PDB file of C-alpha atoms in Angstrom:
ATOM      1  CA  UNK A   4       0.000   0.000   0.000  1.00 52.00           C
ATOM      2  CA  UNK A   5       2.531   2.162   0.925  1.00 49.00           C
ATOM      3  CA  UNK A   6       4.360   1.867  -2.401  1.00 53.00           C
ATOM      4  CA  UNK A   7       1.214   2.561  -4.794  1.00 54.00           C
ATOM      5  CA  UNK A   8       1.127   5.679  -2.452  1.00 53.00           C
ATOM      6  CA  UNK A   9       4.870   6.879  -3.058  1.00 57.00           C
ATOM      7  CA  UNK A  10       3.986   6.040  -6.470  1.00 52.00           C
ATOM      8  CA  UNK A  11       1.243   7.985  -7.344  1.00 56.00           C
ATOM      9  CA  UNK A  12       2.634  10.933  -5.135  1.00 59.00           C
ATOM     10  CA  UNK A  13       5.731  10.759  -7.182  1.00 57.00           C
ATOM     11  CA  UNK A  14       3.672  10.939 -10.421  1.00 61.00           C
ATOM     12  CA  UNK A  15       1.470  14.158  -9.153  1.00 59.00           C
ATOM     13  CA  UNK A  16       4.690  15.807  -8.485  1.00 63.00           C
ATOM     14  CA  UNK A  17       5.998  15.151 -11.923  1.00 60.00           C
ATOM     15  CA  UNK A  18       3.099  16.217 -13.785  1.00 59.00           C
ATOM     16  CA  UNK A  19       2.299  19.765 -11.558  1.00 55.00           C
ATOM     17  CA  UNK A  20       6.046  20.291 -12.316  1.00 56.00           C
ATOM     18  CA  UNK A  21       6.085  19.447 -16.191  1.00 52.00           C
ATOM     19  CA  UNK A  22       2.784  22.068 -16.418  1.00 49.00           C
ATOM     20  CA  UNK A  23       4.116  24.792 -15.127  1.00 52.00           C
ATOM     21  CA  UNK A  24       7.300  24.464 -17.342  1.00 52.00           C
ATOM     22  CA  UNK A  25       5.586  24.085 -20.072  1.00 50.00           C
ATOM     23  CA  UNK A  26       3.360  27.310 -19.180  1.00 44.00           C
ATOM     24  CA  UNK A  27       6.007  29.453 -18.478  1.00 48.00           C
ATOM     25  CA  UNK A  28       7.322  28.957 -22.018  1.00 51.00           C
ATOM     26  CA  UNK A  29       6.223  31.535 -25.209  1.00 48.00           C
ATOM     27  CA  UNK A  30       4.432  29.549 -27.622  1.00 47.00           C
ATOM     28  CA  UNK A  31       6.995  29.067 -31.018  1.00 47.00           C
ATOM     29  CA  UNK A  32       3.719  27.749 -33.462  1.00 47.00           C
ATOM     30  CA  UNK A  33       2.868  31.060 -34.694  1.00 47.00           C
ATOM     31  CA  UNK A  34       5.783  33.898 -34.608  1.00 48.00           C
ATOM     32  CA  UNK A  35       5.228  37.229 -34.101  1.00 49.00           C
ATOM     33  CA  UNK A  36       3.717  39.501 -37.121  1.00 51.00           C
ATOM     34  CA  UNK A  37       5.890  42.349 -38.450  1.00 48.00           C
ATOM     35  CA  UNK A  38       4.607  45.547 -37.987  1.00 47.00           C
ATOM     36  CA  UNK A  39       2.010  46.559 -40.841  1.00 49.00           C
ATOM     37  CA  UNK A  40       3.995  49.366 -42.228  1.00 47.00           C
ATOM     38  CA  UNK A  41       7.253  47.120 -42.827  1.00 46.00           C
ATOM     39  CA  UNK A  42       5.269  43.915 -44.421  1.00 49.00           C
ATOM     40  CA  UNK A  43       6.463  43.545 -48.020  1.00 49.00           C
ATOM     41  CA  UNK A  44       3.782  44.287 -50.835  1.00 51.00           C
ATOM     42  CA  UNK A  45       1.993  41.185 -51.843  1.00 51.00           C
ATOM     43  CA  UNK A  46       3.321  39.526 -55.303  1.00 48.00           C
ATOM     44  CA  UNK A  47       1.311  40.705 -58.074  1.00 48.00           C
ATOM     45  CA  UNK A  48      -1.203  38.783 -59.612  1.00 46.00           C
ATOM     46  CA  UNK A  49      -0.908  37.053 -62.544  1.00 45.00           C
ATOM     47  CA  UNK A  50      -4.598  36.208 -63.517  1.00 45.00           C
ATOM     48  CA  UNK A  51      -5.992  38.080 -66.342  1.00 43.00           C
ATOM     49  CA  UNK A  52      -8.928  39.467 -64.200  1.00 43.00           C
ATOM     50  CA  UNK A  53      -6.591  41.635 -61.962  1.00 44.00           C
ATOM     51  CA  UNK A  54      -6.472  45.666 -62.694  1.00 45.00           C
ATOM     52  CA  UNK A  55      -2.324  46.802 -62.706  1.00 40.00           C
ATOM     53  CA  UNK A  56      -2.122  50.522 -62.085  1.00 41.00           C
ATOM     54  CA  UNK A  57      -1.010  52.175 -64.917  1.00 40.00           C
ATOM     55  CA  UNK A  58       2.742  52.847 -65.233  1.00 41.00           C
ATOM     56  CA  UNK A  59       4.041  56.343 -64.686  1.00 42.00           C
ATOM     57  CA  UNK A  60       4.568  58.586 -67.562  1.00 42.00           C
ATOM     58  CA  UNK A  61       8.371  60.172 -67.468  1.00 43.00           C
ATOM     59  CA  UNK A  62       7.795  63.597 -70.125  1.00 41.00           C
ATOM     60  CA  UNK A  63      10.277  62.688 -72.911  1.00 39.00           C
ATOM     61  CA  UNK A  64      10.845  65.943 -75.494  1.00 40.00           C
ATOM     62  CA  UNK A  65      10.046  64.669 -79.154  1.00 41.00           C
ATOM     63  CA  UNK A  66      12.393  65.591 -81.418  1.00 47.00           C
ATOM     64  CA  UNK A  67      10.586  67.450 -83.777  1.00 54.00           C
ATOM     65  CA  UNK A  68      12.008  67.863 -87.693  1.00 57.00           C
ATOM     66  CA  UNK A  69      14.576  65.414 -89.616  1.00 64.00           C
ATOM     67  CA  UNK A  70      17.762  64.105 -88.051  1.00 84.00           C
ATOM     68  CA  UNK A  71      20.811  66.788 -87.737  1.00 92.00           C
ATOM     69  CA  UNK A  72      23.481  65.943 -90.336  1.00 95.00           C
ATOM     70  CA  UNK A  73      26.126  67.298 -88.716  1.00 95.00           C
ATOM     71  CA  UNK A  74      25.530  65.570 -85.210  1.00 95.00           C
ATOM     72  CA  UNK A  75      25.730  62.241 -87.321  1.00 96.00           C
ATOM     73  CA  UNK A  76      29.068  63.058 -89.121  1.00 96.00           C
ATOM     74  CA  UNK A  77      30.540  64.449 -85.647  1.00 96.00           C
ATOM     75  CA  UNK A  78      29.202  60.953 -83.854  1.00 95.00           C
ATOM     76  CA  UNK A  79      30.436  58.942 -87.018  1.00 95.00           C
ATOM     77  CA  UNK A  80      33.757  60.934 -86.422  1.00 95.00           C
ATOM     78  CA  UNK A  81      36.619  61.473 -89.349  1.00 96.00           C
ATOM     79  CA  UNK A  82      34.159  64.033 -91.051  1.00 97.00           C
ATOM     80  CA  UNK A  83      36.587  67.605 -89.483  1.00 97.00           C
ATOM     81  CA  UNK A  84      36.738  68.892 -92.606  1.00 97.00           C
ATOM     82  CA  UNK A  85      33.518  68.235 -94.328  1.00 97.00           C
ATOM     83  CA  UNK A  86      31.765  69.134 -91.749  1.00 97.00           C
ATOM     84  CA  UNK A  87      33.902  72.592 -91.497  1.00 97.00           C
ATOM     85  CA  UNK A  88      32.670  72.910 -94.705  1.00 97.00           C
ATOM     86  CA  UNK A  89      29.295  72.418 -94.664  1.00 97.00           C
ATOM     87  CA  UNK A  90      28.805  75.135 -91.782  1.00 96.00           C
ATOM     88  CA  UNK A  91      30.751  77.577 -93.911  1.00 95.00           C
ATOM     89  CA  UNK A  92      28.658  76.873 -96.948  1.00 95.00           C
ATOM     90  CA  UNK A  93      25.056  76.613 -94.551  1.00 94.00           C
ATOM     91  CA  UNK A  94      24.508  73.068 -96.834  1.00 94.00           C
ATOM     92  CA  UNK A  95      23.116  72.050 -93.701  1.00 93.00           C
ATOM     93  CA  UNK A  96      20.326  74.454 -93.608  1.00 92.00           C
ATOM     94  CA  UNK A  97      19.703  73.604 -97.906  1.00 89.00           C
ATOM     95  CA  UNK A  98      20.170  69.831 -96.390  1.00 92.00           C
ATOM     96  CA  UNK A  99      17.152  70.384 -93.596  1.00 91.00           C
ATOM     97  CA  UNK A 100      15.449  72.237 -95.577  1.00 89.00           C
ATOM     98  CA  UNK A 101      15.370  69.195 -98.325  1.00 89.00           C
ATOM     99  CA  UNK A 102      14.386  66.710 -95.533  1.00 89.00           C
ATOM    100  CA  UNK A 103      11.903  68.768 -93.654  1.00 86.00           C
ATOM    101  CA  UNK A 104      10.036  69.912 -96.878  1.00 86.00           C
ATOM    102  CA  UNK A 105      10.131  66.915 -99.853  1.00 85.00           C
ATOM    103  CA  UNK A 106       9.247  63.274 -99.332  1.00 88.00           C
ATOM    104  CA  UNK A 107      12.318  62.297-102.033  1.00 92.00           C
ATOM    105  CA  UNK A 108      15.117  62.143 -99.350  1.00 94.00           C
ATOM    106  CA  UNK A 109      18.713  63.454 -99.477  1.00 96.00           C
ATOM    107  CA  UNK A 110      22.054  60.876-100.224  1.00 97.00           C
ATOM    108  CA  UNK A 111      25.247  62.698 -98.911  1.00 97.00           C
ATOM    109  CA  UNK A 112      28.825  61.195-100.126  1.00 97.00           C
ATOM    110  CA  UNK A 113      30.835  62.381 -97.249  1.00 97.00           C
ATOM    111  CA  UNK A 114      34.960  62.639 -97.766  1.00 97.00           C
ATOM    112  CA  UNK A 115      37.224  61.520 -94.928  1.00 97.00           C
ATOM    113  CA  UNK A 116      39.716  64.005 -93.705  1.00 97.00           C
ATOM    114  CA  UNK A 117      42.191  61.632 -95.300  1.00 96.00           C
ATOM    115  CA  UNK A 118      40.397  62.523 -98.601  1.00 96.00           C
ATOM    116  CA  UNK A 119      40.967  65.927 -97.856  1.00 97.00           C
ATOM    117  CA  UNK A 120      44.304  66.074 -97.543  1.00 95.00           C
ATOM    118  CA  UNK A 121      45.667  66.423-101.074  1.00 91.00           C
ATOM    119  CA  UNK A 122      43.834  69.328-101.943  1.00 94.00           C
ATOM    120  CA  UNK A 123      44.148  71.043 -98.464  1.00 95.00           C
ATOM    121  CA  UNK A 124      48.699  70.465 -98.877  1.00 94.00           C
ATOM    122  CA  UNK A 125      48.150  71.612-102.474  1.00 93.00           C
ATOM    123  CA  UNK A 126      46.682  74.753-101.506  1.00 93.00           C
ATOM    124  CA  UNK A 127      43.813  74.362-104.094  1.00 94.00           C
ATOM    125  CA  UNK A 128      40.998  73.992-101.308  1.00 94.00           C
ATOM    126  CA  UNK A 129      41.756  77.423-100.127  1.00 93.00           C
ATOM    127  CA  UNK A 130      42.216  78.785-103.336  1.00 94.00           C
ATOM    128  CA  UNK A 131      38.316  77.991-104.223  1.00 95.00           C
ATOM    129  CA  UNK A 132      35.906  81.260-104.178  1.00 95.00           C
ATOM    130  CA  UNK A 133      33.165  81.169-101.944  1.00 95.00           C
ATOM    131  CA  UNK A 134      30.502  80.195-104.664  1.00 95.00           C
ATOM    132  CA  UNK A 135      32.704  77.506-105.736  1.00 95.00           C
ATOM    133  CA  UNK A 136      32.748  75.488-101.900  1.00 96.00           C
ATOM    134  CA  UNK A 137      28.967  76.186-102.104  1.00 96.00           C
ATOM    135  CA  UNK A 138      29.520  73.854-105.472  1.00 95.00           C
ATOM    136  CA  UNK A 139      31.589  71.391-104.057  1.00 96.00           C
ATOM    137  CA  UNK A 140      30.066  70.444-101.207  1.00 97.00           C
ATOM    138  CA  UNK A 141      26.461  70.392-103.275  1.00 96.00           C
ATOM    139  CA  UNK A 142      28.341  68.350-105.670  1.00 96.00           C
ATOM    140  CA  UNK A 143      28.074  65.298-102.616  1.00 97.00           C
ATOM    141  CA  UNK A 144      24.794  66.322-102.077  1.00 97.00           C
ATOM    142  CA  UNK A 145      21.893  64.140-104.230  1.00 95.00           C
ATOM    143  CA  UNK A 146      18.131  65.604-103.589  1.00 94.00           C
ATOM    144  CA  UNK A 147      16.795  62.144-103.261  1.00 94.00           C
ATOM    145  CA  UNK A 148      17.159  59.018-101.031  1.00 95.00           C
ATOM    146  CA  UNK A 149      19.457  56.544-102.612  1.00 95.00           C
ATOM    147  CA  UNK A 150      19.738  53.141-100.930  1.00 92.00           C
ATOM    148  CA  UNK A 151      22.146  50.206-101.839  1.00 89.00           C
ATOM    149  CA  UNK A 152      19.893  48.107-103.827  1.00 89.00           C
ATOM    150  CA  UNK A 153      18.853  51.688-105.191  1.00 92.00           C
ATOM    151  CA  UNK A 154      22.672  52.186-106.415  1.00 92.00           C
ATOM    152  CA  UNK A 155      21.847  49.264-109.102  1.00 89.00           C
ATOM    153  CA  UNK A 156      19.538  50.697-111.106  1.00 91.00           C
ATOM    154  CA  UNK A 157      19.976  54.452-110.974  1.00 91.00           C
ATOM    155  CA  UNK A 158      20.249  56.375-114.515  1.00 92.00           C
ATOM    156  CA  UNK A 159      23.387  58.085-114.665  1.00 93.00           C
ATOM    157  CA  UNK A 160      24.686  60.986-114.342  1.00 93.00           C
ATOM    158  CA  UNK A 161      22.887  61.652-111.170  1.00 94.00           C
ATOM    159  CA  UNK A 162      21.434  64.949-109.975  1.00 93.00           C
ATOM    160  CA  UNK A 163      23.306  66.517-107.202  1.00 95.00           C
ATOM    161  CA  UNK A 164      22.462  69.679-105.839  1.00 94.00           C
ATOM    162  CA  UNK A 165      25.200  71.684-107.848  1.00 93.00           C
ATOM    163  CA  UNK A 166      23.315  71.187-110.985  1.00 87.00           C
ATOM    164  CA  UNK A 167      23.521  68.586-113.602  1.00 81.00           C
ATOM    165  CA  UNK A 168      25.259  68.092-117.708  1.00 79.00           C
ATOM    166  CA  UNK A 169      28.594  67.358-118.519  1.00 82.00           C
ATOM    167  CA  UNK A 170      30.562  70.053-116.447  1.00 86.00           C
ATOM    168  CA  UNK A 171      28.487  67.903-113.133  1.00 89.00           C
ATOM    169  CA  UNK A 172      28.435  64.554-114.441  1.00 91.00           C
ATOM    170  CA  UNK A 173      28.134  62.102-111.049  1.00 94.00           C
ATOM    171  CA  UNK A 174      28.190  58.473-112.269  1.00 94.00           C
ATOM    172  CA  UNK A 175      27.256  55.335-109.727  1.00 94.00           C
ATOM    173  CA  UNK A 176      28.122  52.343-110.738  1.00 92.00           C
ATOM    174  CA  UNK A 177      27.923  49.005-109.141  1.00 91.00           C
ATOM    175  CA  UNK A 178      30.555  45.910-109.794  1.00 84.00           C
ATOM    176  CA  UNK A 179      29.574  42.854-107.568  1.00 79.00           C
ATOM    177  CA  UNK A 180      29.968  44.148-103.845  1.00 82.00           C
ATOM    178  CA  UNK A 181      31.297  47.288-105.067  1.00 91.00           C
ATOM    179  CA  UNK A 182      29.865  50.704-105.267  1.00 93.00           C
ATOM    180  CA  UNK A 183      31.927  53.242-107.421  1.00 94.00           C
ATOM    181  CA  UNK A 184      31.543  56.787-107.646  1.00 95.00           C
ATOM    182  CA  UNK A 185      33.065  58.842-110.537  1.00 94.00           C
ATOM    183  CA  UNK A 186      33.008  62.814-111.595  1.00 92.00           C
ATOM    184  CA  UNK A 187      35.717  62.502-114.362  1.00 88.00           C
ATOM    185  CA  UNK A 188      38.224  63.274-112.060  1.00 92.00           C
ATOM    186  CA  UNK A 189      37.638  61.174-109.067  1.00 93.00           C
ATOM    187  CA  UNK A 190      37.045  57.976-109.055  1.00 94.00           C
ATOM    188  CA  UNK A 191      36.445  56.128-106.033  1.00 95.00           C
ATOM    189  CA  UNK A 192      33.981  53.795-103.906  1.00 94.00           C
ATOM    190  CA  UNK A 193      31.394  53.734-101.077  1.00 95.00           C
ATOM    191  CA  UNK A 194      33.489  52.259 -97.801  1.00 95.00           C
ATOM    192  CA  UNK A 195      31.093  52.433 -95.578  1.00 95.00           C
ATOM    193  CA  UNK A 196      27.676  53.559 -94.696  1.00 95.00           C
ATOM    194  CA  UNK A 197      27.600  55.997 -92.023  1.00 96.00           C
ATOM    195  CA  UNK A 198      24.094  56.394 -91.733  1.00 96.00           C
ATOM    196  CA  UNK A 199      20.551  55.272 -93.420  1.00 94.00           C
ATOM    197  CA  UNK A 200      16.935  55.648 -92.458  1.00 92.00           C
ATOM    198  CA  UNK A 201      13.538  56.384 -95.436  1.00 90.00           C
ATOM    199  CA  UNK A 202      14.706  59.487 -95.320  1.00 92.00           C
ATOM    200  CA  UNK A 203      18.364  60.286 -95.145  1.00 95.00           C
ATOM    201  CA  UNK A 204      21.612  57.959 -96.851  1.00 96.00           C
ATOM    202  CA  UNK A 205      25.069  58.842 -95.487  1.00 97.00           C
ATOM    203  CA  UNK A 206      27.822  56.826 -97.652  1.00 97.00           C
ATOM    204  CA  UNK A 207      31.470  57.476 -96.913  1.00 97.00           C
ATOM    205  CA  UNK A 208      34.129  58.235 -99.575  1.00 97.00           C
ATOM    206  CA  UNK A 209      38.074  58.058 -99.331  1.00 95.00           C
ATOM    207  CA  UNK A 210      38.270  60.601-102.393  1.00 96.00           C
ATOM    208  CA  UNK A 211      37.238  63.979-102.595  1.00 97.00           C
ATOM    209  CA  UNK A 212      34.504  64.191-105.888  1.00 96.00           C
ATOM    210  CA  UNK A 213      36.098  66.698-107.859  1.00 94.00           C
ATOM    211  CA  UNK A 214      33.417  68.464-110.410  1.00 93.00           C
ATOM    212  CA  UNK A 215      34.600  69.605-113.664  1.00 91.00           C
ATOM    213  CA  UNK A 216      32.992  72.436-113.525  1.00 88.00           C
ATOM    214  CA  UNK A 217      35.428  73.412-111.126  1.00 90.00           C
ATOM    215  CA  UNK A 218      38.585  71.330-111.453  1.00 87.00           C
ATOM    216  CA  UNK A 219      38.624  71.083-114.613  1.00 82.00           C
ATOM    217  CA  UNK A 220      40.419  73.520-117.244  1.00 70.00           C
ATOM    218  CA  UNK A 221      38.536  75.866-119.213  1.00 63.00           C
ATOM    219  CA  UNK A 222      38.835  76.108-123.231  1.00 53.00           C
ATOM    220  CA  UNK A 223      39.225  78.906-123.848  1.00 47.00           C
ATOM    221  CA  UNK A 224      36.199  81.296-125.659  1.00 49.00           C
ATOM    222  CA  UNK A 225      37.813  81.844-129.716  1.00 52.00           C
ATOM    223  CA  UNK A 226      38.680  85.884-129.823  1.00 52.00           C
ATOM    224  CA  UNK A 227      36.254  87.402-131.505  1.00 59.00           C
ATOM    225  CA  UNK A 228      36.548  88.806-135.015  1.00 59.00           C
ATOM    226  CA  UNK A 229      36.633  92.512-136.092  1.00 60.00           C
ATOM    227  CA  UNK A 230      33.515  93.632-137.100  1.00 63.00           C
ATOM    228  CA  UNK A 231      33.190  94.184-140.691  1.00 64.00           C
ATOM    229  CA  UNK A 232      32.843  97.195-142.478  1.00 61.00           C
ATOM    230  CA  UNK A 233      28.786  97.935-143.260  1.00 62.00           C
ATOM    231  CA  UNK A 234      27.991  98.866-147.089  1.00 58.00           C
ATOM    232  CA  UNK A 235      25.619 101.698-147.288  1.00 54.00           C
ATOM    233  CA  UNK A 236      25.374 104.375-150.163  1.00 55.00           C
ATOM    234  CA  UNK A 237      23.710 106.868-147.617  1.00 53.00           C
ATOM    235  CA  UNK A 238      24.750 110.130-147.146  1.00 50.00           C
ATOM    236  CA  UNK A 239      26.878 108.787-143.721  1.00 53.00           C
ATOM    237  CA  UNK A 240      29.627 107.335-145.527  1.00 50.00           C
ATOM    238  CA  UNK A 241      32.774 109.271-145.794  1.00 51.00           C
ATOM    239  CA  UNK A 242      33.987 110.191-149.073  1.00 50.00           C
ATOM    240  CA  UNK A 243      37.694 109.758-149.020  1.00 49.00           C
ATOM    241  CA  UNK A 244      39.364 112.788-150.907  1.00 49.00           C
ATOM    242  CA  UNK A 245      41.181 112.275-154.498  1.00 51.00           C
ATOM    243  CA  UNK A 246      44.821 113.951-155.357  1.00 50.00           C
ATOM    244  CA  UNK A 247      43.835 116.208-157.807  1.00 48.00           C
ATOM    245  CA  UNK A 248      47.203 117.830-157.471  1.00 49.00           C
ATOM    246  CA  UNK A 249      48.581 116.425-160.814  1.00 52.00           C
ATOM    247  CA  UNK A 250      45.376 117.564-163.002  1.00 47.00           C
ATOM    248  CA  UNK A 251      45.925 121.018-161.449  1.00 45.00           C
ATOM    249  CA  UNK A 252      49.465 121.067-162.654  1.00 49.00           C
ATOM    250  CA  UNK A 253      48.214 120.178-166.145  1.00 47.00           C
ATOM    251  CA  UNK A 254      45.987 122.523-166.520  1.00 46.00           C
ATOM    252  CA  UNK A 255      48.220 125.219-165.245  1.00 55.00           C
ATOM    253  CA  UNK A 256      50.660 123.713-168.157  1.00 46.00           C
ATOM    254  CA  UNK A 257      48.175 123.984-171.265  1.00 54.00           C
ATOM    255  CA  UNK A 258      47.293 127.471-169.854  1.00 55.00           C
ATOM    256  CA  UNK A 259      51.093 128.928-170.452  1.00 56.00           C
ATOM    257  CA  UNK A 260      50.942 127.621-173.559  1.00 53.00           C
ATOM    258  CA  UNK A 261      48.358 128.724-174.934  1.00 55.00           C
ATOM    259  CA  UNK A 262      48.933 131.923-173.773  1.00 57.00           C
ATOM    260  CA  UNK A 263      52.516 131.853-175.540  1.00 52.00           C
ATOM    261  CA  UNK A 264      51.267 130.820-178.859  1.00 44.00           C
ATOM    262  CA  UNK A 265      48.850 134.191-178.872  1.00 51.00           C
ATOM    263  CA  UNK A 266      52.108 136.038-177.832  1.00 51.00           C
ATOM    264  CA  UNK A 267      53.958 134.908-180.451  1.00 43.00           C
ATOM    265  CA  UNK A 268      51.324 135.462-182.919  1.00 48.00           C
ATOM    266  CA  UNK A 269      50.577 138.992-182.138  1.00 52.00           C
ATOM    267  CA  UNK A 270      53.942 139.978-182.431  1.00 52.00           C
ATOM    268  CA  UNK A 271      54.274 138.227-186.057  1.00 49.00           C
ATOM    269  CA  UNK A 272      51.286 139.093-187.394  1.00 53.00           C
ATOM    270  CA  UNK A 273      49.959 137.172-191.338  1.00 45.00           C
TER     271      UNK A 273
END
């Protein structure tokens, strides 16, 4: 009896002890929330019924008119001189002009500065009037979008914007992978394209196009001949004097002779 007793009491003891330990203890089932303002947005929903907010609009200024030439050829780079030239010229305000106001396009053949450099150590670039840069740098100038497949089936000479006929003949001509551009003077080919949209065609040259119009020499006009003399009876042409000194003298003669025949035959009279 005695031992069911210390049994049991031992048992009671254990148990009141294991409650209260296991009482005193935090619960670790269900942590702790986060505070609300720290809880991390909820993933967005992927079914085809949820609403997204619309996304922010950031104002982005339009460019408004065709692309700037010379912003290409000074990102392109290699263009120093051409570009110098087109500013003193204002080509770039013919060139907006032609892309802002006609739907036909504008092809530019663009010289390196290594292009340059013959004429600029020669002296002969400097040596150009004013009207003539105007004309060279239209001479690389074509009013009208050329692309590369176009390069195959253009009618030669081409237009540029310095005019057109013999002394501004521009010939394209294509040989297998090759584009070639002649003037008569130059002749050289497309190396690479700098630039191309449905509007504007950039195409880099390693020659300077050389016009003949400008370049080349001159025959010279024949002199013109003296005028000829006009045949008119009228009063207004001069009578050129005769010497009459020689009848004078004759008469004179006859005149002292006669008179010394009646001299003689008064004084011998029949």
């Amino acid at each position: 009896m005695k031992n069911h007793f210390s049994v049991f009491l031992f048992s009671a003891i254990f148990l009141f002890l294991h409650c209260n330990q296991t009482l005193s203890q935090s619960p670790t089932a269900a942590p702790a929330k986060a505070p609300a303002a720290a809880s991390a947005p909820p993933p967005a929903s992927t079914s085809s019924s949820a609403q997204a907010s619309p996304p922010v609009m950031v104002p982005v200024q339009v460019s408004k008119g065709p692309v700037n030439v010379i912003k290409i050829l000074q990102k392109a780079g290699g263009f120093a001189v051409f570009i110098r030239l087109i500013k003193s010229t204002q080509e770039d305000i013919q060139v907006f002009s032609q892309l802002n106001d006609s739907r036909d396009g504008v092809t530019i053949f663009a010289p390196t500065d290594g292009a340059f450099s013959t004429i600029i150590k020669s002296g002969v670039l400097n040596s150009l009037s004013d009207h003539q840069k105007i004309e060279l740098v239209q001479f690389h100038i074509i009013p009208k979008i050329l692309t590369t497949a176009n390069f195959q089936t253009v009618s030669n000479p081409i237009t540029t914007l310095a005019g057109s006929g013999s002394r501004f003949a521009l010939d394209v001509i294509t040989t297998e992978n090759m584009v070639n551009v002649t003037s008569g003077l130059t002749n050289t080919s497309v190396s690479a394209i700098v630039y191309t949209d449905s509007q504007l065609a950039i195409y880099q040259v390693d020659k300077v196009l050389l016009p003949l119009d400008i370049f080349a020499p001159k025959s010279l006009a024949p002199a013109p001949s003296p005028p000829k003399p006009k045949k008119d009876d009228g009063a207004d042409t001069p009578v050129v004097p005769k010497d009459i000194s020689g009848a004078v003298s004759c008469v004179m003669l006859n005149t002292m002779l006669i008179s010394g025949v009646i001299i003689v035959a008064a004084a011998f009279p029949l």
